[in-house]
mmCIF file of C-alpha atoms and ligand atoms in Angstrom:
data_model
loop_
_atom_site.group_PDB
_atom_site.id
_atom_site.type_symbol
_atom_site.label_atom_id
_atom_site.label_comp_id
_atom_site.label_asym_id
_atom_site.label_seq_id
_atom_site.Cartn_x
_atom_site.Cartn_y
_atom_site.Cartn_z
ATOM 1 C CA UNK A 1 -59.338 -98.400 14.156
ATOM 2 C CA UNK A 2 -57.638 -101.749 13.913
ATOM 3 C CA UNK A 3 -55.044 -102.160 11.139
ATOM 4 C CA UNK A 4 -56.958 -105.250 9.947
ATOM 5 C CA UNK A 5 -60.128 -103.252 9.163
ATOM 6 C CA UNK A 6 -58.477 -100.740 6.883
ATOM 7 C CA UNK A 7 -56.473 -101.127 3.711
ATOM 8 C CA UNK A 8 -53.879 -98.534 4.568
ATOM 9 C CA UNK A 9 -52.150 -97.180 1.465
ATOM 10 C CA UNK A 10 -50.925 -93.880 2.879
ATOM 11 C CA UNK A 11 -47.451 -94.958 3.951
ATOM 12 C CA UNK A 12 -45.853 -91.947 2.246
ATOM 13 C CA UNK A 13 -47.644 -89.791 4.845
ATOM 14 C CA UNK A 14 -46.539 -92.041 7.686
ATOM 15 C CA UNK A 15 -45.922 -95.764 7.861
ATOM 16 C CA UNK A 16 -48.717 -97.603 9.650
ATOM 17 C CA UNK A 17 -48.946 -99.903 11.388
ATOM 18 C CA UNK A 18 -45.458 -99.898 12.848
ATOM 19 C CA UNK A 19 -43.791 -103.255 13.464
ATOM 20 C CA UNK A 20 -44.980 -104.812 16.738
ATOM 21 C CA UNK A 21 -41.381 -104.735 17.936
ATOM 22 C CA UNK A 22 -41.372 -100.938 17.664
ATOM 23 C CA UNK A 23 -44.491 -100.519 19.814
ATOM 24 C CA UNK A 24 -43.204 -103.061 22.327
ATOM 25 C CA UNK A 25 -39.733 -101.567 22.631
ATOM 26 C CA UNK A 26 -41.021 -98.010 23.008
ATOM 27 C CA UNK A 27 -43.483 -99.008 25.705
ATOM 28 C CA UNK A 28 -41.045 -101.147 27.636
ATOM 29 C CA UNK A 29 -38.093 -98.770 27.420
ATOM 30 C CA UNK A 30 -40.100 -95.714 28.367
ATOM 31 C CA UNK A 31 -41.719 -97.458 31.353
ATOM 32 C CA UNK A 32 -38.372 -98.528 32.765
ATOM 33 C CA UNK A 33 -35.923 -95.859 31.593
ATOM 34 C CA UNK A 34 -38.038 -92.908 30.470
ATOM 35 C CA UNK A 35 -35.952 -90.240 32.190
ATOM 36 C CA UNK A 36 -33.923 -87.325 30.879
ATOM 37 C CA UNK A 37 -30.980 -88.784 28.909
ATOM 38 C CA UNK A 38 -27.437 -87.477 29.257
ATOM 39 C CA UNK A 39 -28.250 -85.183 32.178
ATOM 40 C CA UNK A 40 -27.766 -87.294 35.325
ATOM 41 C CA UNK A 41 -25.708 -90.213 36.653
ATOM 42 C CA UNK A 42 -28.309 -92.659 38.000
ATOM 43 C CA UNK A 43 -28.835 -95.988 36.212
ATOM 44 C CA UNK A 44 -32.000 -95.142 34.285
ATOM 45 C CA UNK A 45 -30.445 -91.878 33.057
ATOM 46 C CA UNK A 46 -27.372 -93.765 31.879
ATOM 47 C CA UNK A 47 -29.568 -96.310 30.036
ATOM 48 C CA UNK A 48 -31.546 -93.482 28.431
ATOM 49 C CA UNK A 49 -28.305 -91.764 27.379
ATOM 50 C CA UNK A 50 -26.970 -95.050 26.000
ATOM 51 C CA UNK A 51 -30.097 -95.536 23.913
ATOM 52 C CA UNK A 52 -29.664 -92.077 22.353
ATOM 53 C CA UNK A 53 -25.967 -92.632 21.615
ATOM 54 C CA UNK A 54 -26.448 -96.182 20.304
ATOM 55 C CA UNK A 55 -29.269 -95.060 17.989
ATOM 56 C CA UNK A 56 -27.062 -92.224 16.779
ATOM 57 C CA UNK A 57 -24.324 -94.753 15.963
ATOM 58 C CA UNK A 58 -26.716 -97.074 14.176
ATOM 59 C CA UNK A 59 -28.224 -94.321 12.024
ATOM 60 C CA UNK A 60 -24.824 -92.854 11.224
ATOM 61 C CA UNK A 61 -23.713 -96.258 9.932
ATOM 62 C CA UNK A 62 -27.040 -96.717 8.131
ATOM 63 C CA UNK A 63 -26.438 -93.559 6.064
ATOM 64 C CA UNK A 64 -22.656 -94.055 5.949
ATOM 65 C CA UNK A 65 -22.004 -90.716 7.574
ATOM 66 C CA UNK A 66 -18.640 -89.702 9.012
ATOM 67 C CA UNK A 67 -19.124 -89.486 12.761
ATOM 68 C CA UNK A 68 -21.915 -90.667 15.085
ATOM 69 C CA UNK A 69 -21.885 -87.347 16.946
ATOM 70 C CA UNK A 70 -22.817 -85.646 13.686
ATOM 71 C CA UNK A 71 -26.026 -87.656 13.409
ATOM 72 C CA UNK A 72 -28.572 -85.517 15.188
ATOM 73 C CA UNK A 73 -32.150 -85.957 16.339
ATOM 74 C CA UNK A 74 -34.823 -83.410 15.508
ATOM 75 C CA UNK A 75 -38.626 -83.292 15.539
ATOM 76 C CA UNK A 76 -39.258 -84.279 11.906
ATOM 77 C CA UNK A 77 -37.890 -83.570 8.429
ATOM 78 C CA UNK A 78 -39.448 -80.113 8.395
ATOM 79 C CA UNK A 79 -37.556 -79.213 11.544
ATOM 80 C CA UNK A 80 -34.297 -80.711 10.239
ATOM 81 C CA UNK A 81 -34.542 -79.019 6.856
ATOM 82 C CA UNK A 82 -35.173 -75.648 8.498
ATOM 83 C CA UNK A 83 -32.155 -76.135 10.776
ATOM 84 C CA UNK A 84 -29.917 -77.074 7.839
ATOM 85 C CA UNK A 85 -31.174 -74.539 5.280
ATOM 86 C CA UNK A 86 -31.218 -71.593 7.666
ATOM 87 C CA UNK A 87 -27.837 -72.602 9.050
ATOM 88 C CA UNK A 88 -26.213 -72.697 5.616
ATOM 89 C CA UNK A 89 -27.646 -69.849 3.516
ATOM 90 C CA UNK A 90 -26.125 -66.354 3.857
ATOM 91 C CA UNK A 91 -27.222 -63.045 2.352
ATOM 92 C CA UNK A 92 -26.344 -62.856 -1.343
ATOM 93 C CA UNK A 93 -26.275 -66.635 -1.845
ATOM 94 C CA UNK A 94 -27.822 -68.585 -4.681
ATOM 95 C CA UNK A 95 -29.613 -71.856 -3.934
ATOM 96 C CA UNK A 96 -30.738 -74.625 -6.280
ATOM 97 C CA UNK A 97 -33.568 -77.008 -5.523
ATOM 98 C CA UNK A 98 -36.143 -78.961 -7.504
ATOM 99 C CA UNK A 99 -39.817 -78.938 -8.373
ATOM 100 C CA UNK A 100 -40.036 -82.378 -6.797
ATOM 101 C CA UNK A 101 -39.297 -81.021 -3.347
ATOM 102 C CA UNK A 102 -41.735 -80.900 -0.468
ATOM 103 C CA UNK A 103 -43.021 -77.757 1.229
ATOM 104 C CA UNK A 104 -40.507 -78.399 3.983
ATOM 105 C CA UNK A 105 -37.883 -77.321 1.422
ATOM 106 C CA UNK A 106 -39.976 -75.029 -0.801
ATOM 107 C CA UNK A 107 -41.275 -72.826 1.998
ATOM 108 C CA UNK A 108 -37.988 -72.162 3.846
ATOM 109 C CA UNK A 109 -36.390 -71.322 0.474
ATOM 110 C CA UNK A 110 -39.355 -69.182 -0.603
ATOM 111 C CA UNK A 111 -39.013 -67.224 2.660
ATOM 112 C CA UNK A 112 -35.299 -66.623 2.047
ATOM 113 C CA UNK A 113 -36.092 -65.400 -1.463
ATOM 114 C CA UNK A 114 -39.035 -63.241 -0.345
ATOM 115 C CA UNK A 115 -36.875 -61.663 2.389
ATOM 116 C CA UNK A 116 -34.158 -60.801 -0.130
ATOM 117 C CA UNK A 117 -31.607 -63.157 1.433
ATOM 118 C CA UNK A 118 -31.053 -65.552 -1.478
ATOM 119 C CA UNK A 119 -32.040 -66.298 -5.069
ATOM 120 C CA UNK A 120 -33.466 -69.735 -5.786
ATOM 121 C CA UNK A 121 -33.416 -71.719 -9.040
ATOM 122 C CA UNK A 122 -35.877 -74.607 -9.323
ATOM 123 C CA UNK A 123 -34.956 -77.564 -11.533
ATOM 124 C CA UNK A 124 -37.870 -79.205 -13.300
ATOM 125 C CA UNK A 125 -38.017 -82.967 -13.789
ATOM 126 C CA UNK A 126 -38.326 -84.522 -17.249
ATOM 127 C CA UNK A 127 -41.571 -86.217 -18.288
ATOM 128 C CA UNK A 128 -40.535 -89.389 -16.442
ATOM 129 C CA UNK A 129 -40.024 -87.521 -13.163
ATOM 130 C CA UNK A 130 -36.228 -87.279 -13.092
ATOM 131 C CA UNK A 131 -33.938 -84.271 -12.683
ATOM 132 C CA UNK A 132 -31.401 -83.901 -15.504
ATOM 133 C CA UNK A 133 -27.819 -83.400 -14.381
ATOM 134 C CA UNK A 134 -27.213 -81.075 -17.371
ATOM 135 C CA UNK A 135 -29.860 -78.714 -15.950
ATOM 136 C CA UNK A 136 -28.047 -78.700 -12.641
ATOM 137 C CA UNK A 137 -24.719 -77.925 -14.304
ATOM 138 C CA UNK A 138 -26.306 -75.046 -16.213
ATOM 139 C CA UNK A 139 -27.913 -73.634 -13.071
ATOM 140 C CA UNK A 140 -24.736 -73.527 -10.963
ATOM 141 C CA UNK A 141 -23.381 -70.017 -10.356
ATOM 142 C CA UNK A 142 -20.234 -68.781 -8.631
ATOM 143 C CA UNK A 143 -22.350 -67.818 -5.593
ATOM 144 C CA UNK A 144 -24.379 -71.052 -5.416
ATOM 145 C CA UNK A 145 -23.921 -72.077 -1.798
ATOM 146 C CA UNK A 146 -26.479 -74.841 -1.493
ATOM 147 C CA UNK A 147 -28.164 -77.501 -3.608
ATOM 148 C CA UNK A 148 -31.105 -79.252 -1.900
ATOM 149 C CA UNK A 149 -32.548 -82.251 -3.702
ATOM 150 C CA UNK A 150 -35.482 -84.512 -2.951
ATOM 151 C CA UNK A 151 -34.226 -88.111 -3.033
ATOM 152 C CA UNK A 152 -37.616 -89.766 -3.490
ATOM 153 C CA UNK A 153 -40.785 -87.960 -4.522
ATOM 154 C CA UNK A 154 -43.726 -88.213 -2.162
ATOM 155 C CA UNK A 155 -46.084 -87.587 -5.119
ATOM 156 C CA UNK A 156 -44.850 -89.670 -8.054
ATOM 157 C CA UNK A 157 -42.363 -91.929 -6.287
ATOM 158 C CA UNK A 158 -39.382 -91.318 -8.562
ATOM 159 C CA UNK A 159 -35.943 -91.730 -6.952
ATOM 160 C CA UNK A 160 -33.228 -89.337 -8.087
ATOM 161 C CA UNK A 161 -29.702 -90.393 -8.976
ATOM 162 C CA UNK A 162 -28.015 -88.779 -5.996
ATOM 163 C CA UNK A 163 -24.625 -90.298 -6.878
ATOM 164 C CA UNK A 164 -24.690 -88.550 -10.287
ATOM 165 C CA UNK A 165 -25.639 -85.219 -8.729
ATOM 166 C CA UNK A 166 -22.998 -85.634 -6.035
ATOM 167 C CA UNK A 167 -20.358 -86.346 -8.679
ATOM 168 C CA UNK A 168 -21.077 -82.944 -10.242
ATOM 169 C CA UNK A 169 -21.094 -81.095 -6.932
ATOM 170 C CA UNK A 170 -18.085 -82.700 -5.283
ATOM 171 C CA UNK A 171 -15.676 -80.156 -6.725
ATOM 172 C CA UNK A 172 -18.059 -77.213 -6.420
ATOM 173 C CA UNK A 173 -18.249 -75.007 -3.350
ATOM 174 C CA UNK A 174 -22.026 -75.547 -3.102
ATOM 175 C CA UNK A 175 -23.069 -77.813 -0.259
ATOM 176 C CA UNK A 176 -25.178 -80.792 -1.260
ATOM 177 C CA UNK A 177 -28.142 -81.608 0.986
ATOM 178 C CA UNK A 178 -30.665 -84.378 0.339
ATOM 179 C CA UNK A 179 -34.152 -84.822 1.702
ATOM 180 C CA UNK A 180 -34.322 -88.576 2.207
ATOM 181 C CA UNK A 181 -37.693 -88.556 3.974
ATOM 182 C CA UNK A 182 -39.281 -90.966 1.514
ATOM 183 C CA UNK A 183 -36.238 -93.132 0.834
ATOM 184 C CA UNK A 184 -34.561 -93.684 4.215
ATOM 185 C CA UNK A 185 -35.420 -97.258 5.128
ATOM 186 C CA UNK A 186 -36.241 -98.491 1.617
ATOM 187 C CA UNK A 187 -33.317 -97.264 -0.502
ATOM 188 C CA UNK A 188 -29.743 -97.989 0.638
ATOM 189 C CA UNK A 189 -28.054 -94.605 1.175
ATOM 190 C CA UNK A 190 -24.323 -93.920 1.084
ATOM 191 C CA UNK A 191 -23.523 -90.320 1.961
ATOM 192 C CA UNK A 192 -19.772 -90.741 1.498
ATOM 193 C CA UNK A 193 -19.865 -92.507 -1.862
ATOM 194 C CA UNK A 194 -22.494 -90.073 -3.158
ATOM 195 C CA UNK A 195 -20.683 -86.925 -1.892
ATOM 196 C CA UNK A 196 -23.669 -85.810 0.133
ATOM 197 C CA UNK A 197 -22.754 -83.099 2.658
ATOM 198 C CA UNK A 198 -25.877 -83.337 4.787
ATOM 199 C CA UNK A 199 -28.943 -85.556 4.845
ATOM 200 C CA UNK A 200 -32.291 -84.946 6.473
ATOM 201 C CA UNK A 201 -34.909 -87.656 6.935
ATOM 202 C CA UNK A 202 -38.110 -87.897 8.846
ATOM 203 C CA UNK A 203 -38.300 -90.781 11.296
ATOM 204 C CA UNK A 204 -41.913 -91.860 10.939
ATOM 205 C CA UNK A 205 -42.011 -93.197 7.400
ATOM 206 C CA UNK A 206 -39.847 -96.126 6.211
ATOM 207 C CA UNK A 207 -37.493 -95.725 9.188
ATOM 208 C CA UNK A 208 -40.489 -97.109 11.125
ATOM 209 C CA UNK A 209 -40.207 -94.711 14.053
ATOM 210 C CA UNK A 210 -43.122 -92.742 15.498
ATOM 211 C CA UNK A 211 -44.286 -89.291 14.415
ATOM 212 C CA UNK A 212 -42.308 -86.428 15.938
ATOM 213 C CA UNK A 213 -38.912 -87.875 15.031
ATOM 214 C CA UNK A 214 -36.349 -86.782 12.468
ATOM 215 C CA UNK A 215 -32.660 -87.181 11.713
ATOM 216 C CA UNK A 216 -29.976 -84.832 10.406
ATOM 217 C CA UNK A 217 -26.661 -86.340 9.315
ATOM 218 C CA UNK A 218 -23.831 -83.850 8.724
ATOM 219 C CA UNK A 219 -20.463 -84.753 7.180
ATOM 220 C CA UNK A 220 -17.298 -83.936 9.091
ATOM 221 C CA UNK A 221 -16.144 -81.121 6.794
ATOM 222 C CA UNK A 222 -19.409 -79.160 6.943
ATOM 223 C CA UNK A 223 -20.179 -76.463 9.498
ATOM 224 C CA UNK A 224 -23.838 -75.564 9.879
ATOM 225 C CA UNK A 225 -24.564 -72.264 11.606
ATOM 226 C CA UNK A 226 -26.674 -72.317 14.757
ATOM 227 C CA UNK A 227 -30.057 -70.673 14.566
ATOM 228 C CA UNK A 228 -31.329 -71.664 18.028
ATOM 229 C CA UNK A 229 -29.930 -71.831 21.553
ATOM 230 C CA UNK A 230 -30.939 -73.547 24.760
ATOM 231 C CA UNK A 231 -30.336 -76.405 27.124
ATOM 232 C CA UNK A 232 -27.805 -79.103 26.332
ATOM 233 C CA UNK A 233 -27.562 -80.862 29.709
ATOM 234 C CA UNK A 234 -23.787 -80.311 29.818
ATOM 235 C CA UNK A 235 -21.547 -77.280 30.550
ATOM 236 C CA UNK A 236 -24.488 -75.342 31.900
ATOM 237 C CA UNK A 237 -22.333 -72.376 32.999
ATOM 238 C CA UNK A 238 -21.346 -71.605 29.393
ATOM 239 C CA UNK A 239 -23.424 -68.608 28.231
ATOM 240 C CA UNK A 240 -24.058 -69.778 24.662
ATOM 241 C CA UNK A 241 -25.252 -72.892 22.940
ATOM 242 C CA UNK A 242 -22.378 -75.347 22.534
ATOM 243 C CA UNK A 243 -20.643 -75.345 19.149
ATOM 244 C CA UNK A 244 -19.597 -79.000 19.399
ATOM 245 C CA UNK A 245 -21.647 -81.820 17.933
ATOM 246 C CA UNK A 246 -24.064 -83.341 18.758
ATOM 247 C CA UNK A 247 -25.184 -80.433 20.958
ATOM 248 C CA UNK A 248 -24.528 -77.903 18.201
ATOM 249 C CA UNK A 249 -27.758 -78.735 16.376
ATOM 250 C CA UNK A 250 -29.764 -80.400 19.154
ATOM 251 C CA UNK A 251 -31.792 -78.196 21.441
ATOM 252 C CA UNK A 252 -33.416 -79.234 24.718
ATOM 253 C CA UNK A 253 -34.585 -82.631 25.921
ATOM 254 C CA UNK A 254 -34.775 -85.103 23.044
ATOM 255 C CA UNK A 255 -37.775 -87.256 22.180
ATOM 256 C CA UNK A 256 -36.507 -90.300 24.066
ATOM 257 C CA UNK A 257 -39.522 -92.469 23.351
ATOM 258 C CA UNK A 258 -39.312 -91.535 19.662
ATOM 259 C CA UNK A 259 -35.602 -92.335 19.559
ATOM 260 C CA UNK A 260 -36.488 -95.710 21.101
ATOM 261 C CA UNK A 261 -38.848 -96.200 18.170
ATOM 262 C CA UNK A 262 -36.065 -95.363 15.721
ATOM 263 C CA UNK A 263 -33.763 -97.842 17.467
ATOM 264 C CA UNK A 264 -36.343 -100.611 17.233
ATOM 265 C CA UNK A 265 -37.124 -99.557 13.653
ATOM 266 C CA UNK A 266 -33.459 -99.994 12.745
ATOM 267 C CA UNK A 267 -33.434 -103.468 14.260
ATOM 268 C CA UNK A 268 -36.621 -104.371 12.379
ATOM 269 C CA UNK A 269 -35.134 -103.154 9.075
ATOM 270 C CA UNK A 270 -32.019 -105.275 9.714
ATOM 271 C CA UNK A 271 -34.084 -108.340 10.618
ATOM 272 C CA UNK A 272 -36.102 -107.969 7.429
ATOM 273 C CA UNK A 273 -33.070 -108.010 5.170
ATOM 274 C CA UNK A 274 -32.331 -104.280 4.963
ATOM 275 C CA UNK A 275 -33.785 -101.485 2.812
ATOM 276 C CA UNK A 276 -33.306 -103.199 -0.563
ATOM 277 C CA UNK A 277 -35.161 -106.358 0.503
ATOM 278 C CA UNK A 278 -38.070 -104.402 1.998
ATOM 279 C CA UNK A 279 -38.228 -102.231 -1.105
ATOM 280 C CA UNK A 280 -38.224 -105.256 -3.457
ATOM 281 C CA UNK A 281 -41.230 -106.724 -1.658
ATOM 282 C CA UNK A 282 -43.138 -103.434 -1.893
ATOM 283 C CA UNK A 283 -42.218 -102.907 -5.557
ATOM 284 C CA UNK A 284 -43.527 -106.339 -6.567
ATOM 285 C CA UNK A 285 -46.934 -105.259 -5.239
ATOM 286 C CA UNK A 286 -46.770 -101.848 -6.911
ATOM 287 C CA UNK A 287 -45.900 -103.451 -10.243
ATOM 288 C CA UNK A 288 -49.037 -105.608 -9.959
ATOM 289 C CA UNK A 289 -51.037 -102.522 -9.047
ATOM 290 C CA UNK A 290 -49.756 -100.474 -11.986
ATOM 291 C CA UNK A 291 -50.278 -103.367 -14.402
ATOM 292 C CA UNK A 292 -53.829 -103.744 -13.098
ATOM 293 C CA UNK A 293 -54.912 -100.144 -13.573
ATOM 294 C CA UNK A 294 -52.750 -98.488 -16.225
ATOM 295 C CA UNK A 295 -54.915 -99.506 -19.190
ATOM 296 C CA UNK A 296 -58.276 -98.860 -17.527
ATOM 297 C CA UNK A 297 -60.296 -96.322 -19.483
ATOM 298 C CA UNK A 298 -60.453 -92.915 -17.736
ATOM 299 C CA UNK A 299 -57.500 -93.746 -15.435
ATOM 300 C CA UNK A 300 -54.281 -91.733 -15.755
ATOM 301 C CA UNK A 301 -51.130 -92.827 -13.940
ATOM 302 C CA UNK A 302 -48.139 -90.508 -13.553
ATOM 303 C CA UNK A 303 -44.450 -91.272 -14.101
ATOM 304 C CA UNK A 304 -44.676 -95.011 -13.663
ATOM 305 C CA UNK A 305 -44.184 -96.429 -17.184
ATOM 306 C CA UNK A 306 -41.058 -97.939 -15.718
ATOM 307 C CA UNK A 307 -40.756 -98.678 -12.015
ATOM 308 C CA UNK A 308 -36.993 -98.621 -12.053
ATOM 309 C CA UNK A 309 -35.683 -96.031 -9.573
ATOM 310 C CA UNK A 310 -39.114 -95.779 -8.056
ATOM 311 C CA UNK A 311 -40.749 -96.034 -4.666
ATOM 312 C CA UNK A 312 -43.954 -97.907 -3.862
ATOM 313 C CA UNK A 313 -45.816 -94.622 -4.348
ATOM 314 C CA UNK A 314 -48.221 -94.135 -7.204
ATOM 315 C CA UNK A 315 -50.263 -91.094 -8.252
ATOM 316 C CA UNK A 316 -53.378 -91.449 -10.390
ATOM 317 C CA UNK A 317 -56.434 -89.525 -11.541
ATOM 318 C CA UNK A 318 -59.820 -90.704 -12.764
ATOM 319 C CA UNK A 319 -61.188 -88.617 -15.600
ATOM 320 C CA UNK A 320 -64.236 -86.577 -14.633
ATOM 321 C CA UNK A 321 -63.934 -87.084 -10.873
ATOM 322 C CA UNK A 322 -62.012 -84.731 -8.617
ATOM 323 C CA UNK A 323 -59.103 -86.459 -6.843
ATOM 324 C CA UNK A 324 -60.605 -85.614 -3.465
ATOM 325 C CA UNK A 325 -63.854 -87.365 -4.381
ATOM 326 C CA UNK A 326 -61.999 -90.430 -5.620
ATOM 327 C CA UNK A 327 -60.273 -90.520 -2.237
ATOM 328 C CA UNK A 328 -63.615 -90.309 -0.447
ATOM 329 C CA UNK A 329 -65.045 -93.140 -2.580
ATOM 330 C CA UNK A 330 -61.996 -95.289 -1.874
ATOM 331 C CA UNK A 331 -62.414 -94.642 1.822
ATOM 332 C CA UNK A 332 -66.178 -94.895 2.214
ATOM 333 C CA UNK A 333 -66.950 -97.638 -0.300
ATOM 334 C CA UNK A 334 -63.758 -99.696 -0.173
ATOM 335 C CA UNK A 335 -62.034 -98.979 3.195
ATOM 336 C CA UNK A 336 -58.874 -97.897 1.396
ATOM 337 C CA UNK A 337 -56.904 -95.020 2.896
ATOM 338 C CA UNK A 338 -55.018 -92.844 0.403
ATOM 339 C CA UNK A 339 -53.936 -89.203 0.257
ATOM 340 C CA UNK A 340 -55.422 -86.820 -2.272
ATOM 341 C CA UNK A 341 -54.667 -83.264 -3.369
ATOM 342 C CA UNK A 342 -51.266 -81.599 -3.693
ATOM 343 C CA UNK A 343 -49.554 -83.690 -0.977
ATOM 344 C CA UNK A 344 -47.482 -80.666 0.225
ATOM 345 C CA UNK A 345 -45.579 -80.655 -3.069
ATOM 346 C CA UNK A 346 -47.310 -78.048 -5.294
ATOM 347 C CA UNK A 347 -44.410 -77.621 -7.706
ATOM 348 C CA UNK A 348 -44.389 -81.337 -8.479
ATOM 349 C CA UNK A 349 -48.020 -81.039 -9.531
ATOM 350 C CA UNK A 350 -47.142 -78.036 -11.711
ATOM 351 C CA UNK A 351 -44.524 -80.227 -13.404
ATOM 352 C CA UNK A 352 -46.795 -83.199 -14.063
ATOM 353 C CA UNK A 353 -49.749 -81.024 -15.066
ATOM 354 C CA UNK A 354 -52.039 -81.873 -12.152
ATOM 355 C CA UNK A 355 -51.962 -78.599 -10.218
ATOM 356 C CA UNK A 356 -55.138 -77.283 -11.855
ATOM 357 C CA UNK A 357 -56.814 -80.675 -11.457
ATOM 358 C CA UNK A 358 -56.487 -80.263 -7.662
ATOM 359 C CA UNK A 359 -53.704 -82.825 -7.551
ATOM 360 C CA UNK A 360 -53.860 -86.603 -7.635
ATOM 361 C CA UNK A 361 -54.918 -89.646 -5.657
ATOM 362 C CA UNK A 362 -51.802 -91.123 -4.112
ATOM 363 C CA UNK A 363 -51.495 -94.789 -3.179
ATOM 364 C CA UNK A 364 -48.368 -95.493 -1.154
ATOM 365 C CA UNK A 365 -47.674 -99.056 -0.114
ATOM 366 C CA UNK A 366 -45.692 -100.237 2.855
ATOM 367 C CA UNK A 367 -44.263 -103.505 4.135
ATOM 368 C CA UNK A 368 -47.537 -104.565 5.757
ATOM 369 C CA UNK A 369 -49.658 -104.362 2.618
ATOM 370 C CA UNK A 370 -50.526 -107.677 1.009
ATOM 371 C CA UNK A 371 -51.056 -108.882 -2.573
ATOM 372 C CA UNK A 372 -54.750 -109.405 -1.710
ATOM 373 C CA UNK A 373 -55.074 -105.767 -0.685
ATOM 374 C CA UNK A 374 -53.523 -104.757 -3.994
ATOM 375 C CA UNK A 375 -56.158 -106.794 -5.848
ATOM 376 C CA UNK A 376 -58.883 -105.072 -3.801
ATOM 377 C CA UNK A 377 -57.392 -101.674 -4.681
ATOM 378 C CA UNK A 378 -57.275 -102.546 -8.398
ATOM 379 C CA UNK A 379 -60.932 -103.604 -8.283
ATOM 380 C CA UNK A 380 -61.820 -100.410 -6.400
ATOM 381 C CA UNK A 381 -60.168 -98.157 -8.996
ATOM 382 C CA UNK A 382 -61.912 -100.102 -11.757
ATOM 383 C CA UNK A 383 -65.247 -99.702 -9.992
ATOM 384 C CA UNK A 384 -64.798 -95.931 -9.529
ATOM 385 C CA UNK A 385 -63.660 -95.461 -13.129
ATOM 386 C CA UNK A 386 -66.743 -97.195 -14.563
HETATM 387 C C1 PLP B 401 -40.228 -85.731 0.691
HETATM 388 C C2 PLP B 401 -40.675 -85.228 2.033
HETATM 389 N N1 PLP B 401 -39.936 -84.319 2.677
HETATM 390 C C3 PLP B 401 -40.287 -83.856 3.874
HETATM 391 C C4 PLP B 401 -41.431 -84.275 4.499
HETATM 392 C C5 PLP B 401 -41.799 -83.680 5.810
HETATM 393 O O1 PLP B 401 -41.841 -84.630 6.815
HETATM 394 P P1 PLP B 401 -42.418 -84.215 8.231
HETATM 395 O O2 PLP B 401 -43.867 -83.876 8.021
HETATM 396 O O3 PLP B 401 -42.249 -85.407 9.079
HETATM 397 O O4 PLP B 401 -41.663 -83.039 8.684
HETATM 398 C C6 PLP B 401 -42.242 -85.215 3.870
HETATM 399 C C7 PLP B 401 -43.500 -85.672 4.491
HETATM 400 O O5 PLP B 401 -44.459 -86.004 3.864
HETATM 401 C C8 PLP B 401 -41.853 -85.694 2.610
HETATM 402 O O6 PLP B 401 -42.597 -86.603 1.954
#
């Protein structure tokens, strides 16, 4: 399928297409230097190692983390969140998370609760899709060891005030972890200013890398326990996995081609004015979209009365038609790709009242959508709703 034939509005699942520069860099780098990084001394291995370390540096600066060696590569956000959650929670702990979180947070925490390791409190968003800091303060207990918060919802697009949450947690023993999978690349992130202890983001959404990439960024004062062991490429005689970063939380040969994509994605974000500029362009289109459909009879939109602190992600339903069928009509009749159902975030749907409706139809715009495509999508929703 060529990107020109499809109106792709499923960027919250993965951004597509990627910038041409990302494809080109990945192809070129992997052809010429696609060897095992950090393991050998020949030129291509040194170039491969340099790419990994330079991308680490760039991403560490991008999130304003403490040290490049504490910015780690993993397979995706699910992988990173499992590494962080399992490495931080101990028997008898209490954990706080939110109903806006994705299954990559819900399921690891549900397992810990089911196995009797930890108790979990879930914060519910208000009717506009935002977590209330007073609820967080009330939920904190003396044994709360971890607070994991979704930065940007992959269902309703609301962006949480991480600085306000961090201000509450900075003097509490609980570690503060954010899932920035939907925001990294479109919302400027400042781990230090916001008192975030660890951040996890997937690499294949607004960071513009390929699937199979993820990033963990850990502040200097935080120790995350190791839950895996294996090859590190250095100090092979040592019988255990190395405790020093970056090896501490990186296991085996990294996804060099994927890291190349993240490197080129970073350069593309810089060349396009940075996250805020890319976001502003996307939000102008989403505002037009919302304005075009919100008053249509039979159409319900969720948590987008105001698009302040919002991503270019919009959930809707059409009265009388199951979300899945709306998605099929958009695809078959209008060549518009969306995502329907619960979008791996069942608790969010419980909160907005769409769980029993089988979820929503989610439109998520990216930097390569156009105002014309938005007009086509408005007309398509109107057509389906009639
Ligand atoms: C908010 C959020 N967290 C985590 C993930 C998981 O990302 P991945 O599937 O790359 O592990 C997603 C993906 O949709 C997401 O939207």
